[in-house]
PDB file of C-alpha atoms in Angstrom:
ATOM      1  CA  MET A 300       0.010   0.298  -0.404  1.00 89.00           C
ATOM      2  CA  PRO A 301       1.724   3.721  -0.988  1.00 92.00           C
ATOM      3  CA  HIS A 302       2.594   5.806   1.652  1.00 94.00           C
ATOM      4  CA  TYR A 303       1.580   9.666   1.385  1.00 95.00           C
ATOM      5  CA  ARG A 304       2.377  12.558   3.283  1.00 95.00           C
ATOM      6  CA  VAL A 305       0.383  16.008   3.298  1.00 95.00           C
ATOM      7  CA  TYR A 306       1.609  19.312   4.339  1.00 94.00           C
ATOM      8  CA  VAL A 307      -0.804  22.097   5.571  1.00 94.00           C
ATOM      9  CA  SER A 308      -0.285  25.391   5.163  1.00 94.00           C
ATOM     10  CA  ASP A 309      -1.798  28.352   6.805  1.00 91.00           C
ATOM     11  CA  GLU A 310      -3.452  31.344   4.639  1.00 90.00           C
ATOM     12  CA  HIS A 311       0.105  32.908   4.588  1.00 92.00           C
ATOM     13  CA  GLY A 312       1.744  29.783   3.354  1.00 91.00           C
ATOM     14  CA  ARG A 313       3.361  28.968   6.510  1.00 94.00           C
ATOM     15  CA  LEU A 314       3.723  25.127   7.320  1.00 94.00           C
ATOM     16  CA  VAL A 315       1.168  24.456   9.987  1.00 92.00           C
ATOM     17  CA  GLY A 316       0.905  20.751  10.165  1.00 93.00           C
ATOM     18  CA  VAL A 317       2.507  17.585   8.373  1.00 95.00           C
ATOM     19  CA  VAL A 318       0.478  14.276   8.243  1.00 94.00           C
ATOM     20  CA  ASN A 319       1.966  10.560   6.971  1.00 95.00           C
ATOM     21  CA  PHE A 320      -0.617   8.116   5.909  1.00 96.00           C
ATOM     22  CA  ASP A 321      -0.903   5.196   3.706  1.00 95.00           C
ATOM     23  CA  CYS A 322      -4.255   4.519   1.640  1.00 95.00           C
ATOM     24  CA  THR A 323      -4.651   2.190  -1.611  1.00 95.00           C
ATOM     25  CA  ASP A 324      -4.564   4.778  -4.370  1.00 95.00           C
ATOM     26  CA  ASP A 325      -3.791   8.425  -5.459  1.00 95.00           C
ATOM     27  CA  ASP A 326      -7.345   9.049  -5.939  1.00 96.00           C
ATOM     28  CA  ALA A 327      -8.389   7.799  -2.691  1.00 97.00           C
ATOM     29  CA  ALA A 328      -5.139  10.009  -0.978  1.00 96.00           C
ATOM     30  CA  LYS A 329      -6.211  13.203  -2.687  1.00 95.00           C
ATOM     31  CA  GLU A 330      -9.673  12.904  -0.982  1.00 95.00           C
ATOM     32  CA  ARG A 331      -8.055  12.237   2.284  1.00 95.00           C
ATOM     33  CA  ALA A 332      -5.609  15.303   2.056  1.00 94.00           C
ATOM     34  CA  LYS A 333      -8.690  17.195   1.372  1.00 92.00           C
ATOM     35  CA  GLN A 334     -10.461  15.801   4.938  1.00 92.00           C
ATOM     36  CA  LEU A 335      -6.893  16.657   6.692  1.00 89.00           C
ATOM     37  CA  GLY A 336      -6.670  19.868   4.855  1.00 87.00           C
ATOM     38  CA  ASN A 337     -10.266  21.185   6.514  1.00 86.00           C
ATOM     39  CA  GLY A 338      -9.783  24.123   4.044  1.00 85.00           C
ATOM     40  CA  TYR A 339      -6.371  24.851   4.280  1.00 90.00           C
ATOM     41  CA  GLU A 340      -3.714  24.635   1.277  1.00 93.00           C
ATOM     42  CA  VAL A 341      -2.515  20.886   1.144  1.00 94.00           C
ATOM     43  CA  GLN A 342       0.568  19.678  -0.563  1.00 95.00           C
ATOM     44  CA  LEU A 343       0.137  15.776  -1.280  1.00 96.00           C
ATOM     45  CA  TRP A 344       3.167  13.254  -1.770  1.00 94.00           C
ATOM     46  CA  ARG A 345       3.809   9.920  -2.433  1.00 95.00           C
ATOM     47  CA  GLN A 346       6.743   8.085  -1.118  1.00 89.00           C
ATOM     48  CA  VAL A 347       8.374   6.625  -4.230  1.00 83.00           C
ATOM     49  CA  ALA A 348      11.777   5.074  -2.445  1.00 77.00           C
ATOM     50  CA  GLN A 349      12.763   4.444   0.879  1.00 74.00           C
ATOM     51  CA  PHE A 350      16.365   3.901   1.461  1.00 76.00           C
ATOM     52  CA  LYS A 351      17.323   2.322   4.980  1.00 77.00           C
ATOM     53  CA  PHE A 352      20.781   3.110   6.323  1.00 77.00           C
ATOM     54  CA  GLU A 353      22.927   2.021   8.971  1.00 78.00           C
ATOM     55  CA  ASN A 354      23.011   3.992  12.118  1.00 72.00           C
ATOM     56  CA  PRO A 355      26.583   5.059  13.180  1.00 67.00           C
ATOM     57  CA  PRO A 356      27.041   4.730  16.626  1.00 67.00           C
ATOM     58  CA  ASP A 357      27.766   8.601  17.291  1.00 62.00           C
ATOM     59  CA  ARG A 358      25.079   9.910  15.335  1.00 59.00           C
ATOM     60  CA  SER A 359      23.012  11.293  18.686  1.00 59.00           C
ATOM     61  CA  LYS A 360      26.296  13.381  19.142  1.00 58.00           C
ATOM     62  CA  ARG A 361      26.581  14.865  15.642  1.00 54.00           C
ATOM     63  CA  ARG A 362      22.624  15.843  15.451  1.00 52.00           C
ATOM     64  CA  ARG A 363      22.923  17.431  18.975  1.00 51.00           C
ATOM     65  CA  GLY A 364      25.827  19.283  17.647  1.00 51.00           C
ATOM     66  CA  ALA A 365      24.363  20.279  14.377  1.00 51.00           C
ATOM     67  CA  LEU A 366      21.402  21.708  15.984  1.00 50.00           C
ATOM     68  CA  ALA A 367      22.942  23.719  18.007  1.00 48.00           C
ATOM     69  CA  HIS A 368      24.541  25.913  15.586  1.00 45.00           C
TER      70      HIS A 368
END
């Protein structure tokens, strides 16, 4: 089953929410995105590939340091 993501923006174009979900097909996902948007602007994306990488042992240290800058 395909995985989708909806980005919801307010009237100023600012991101106000992200929703991940699975749907049977694109048409069903479009309908779900309309409902999730509740009148706001939405962008619907379908995941086409997923990559998995081994986590290096010091990943948490690098991540915290990167966010601190």
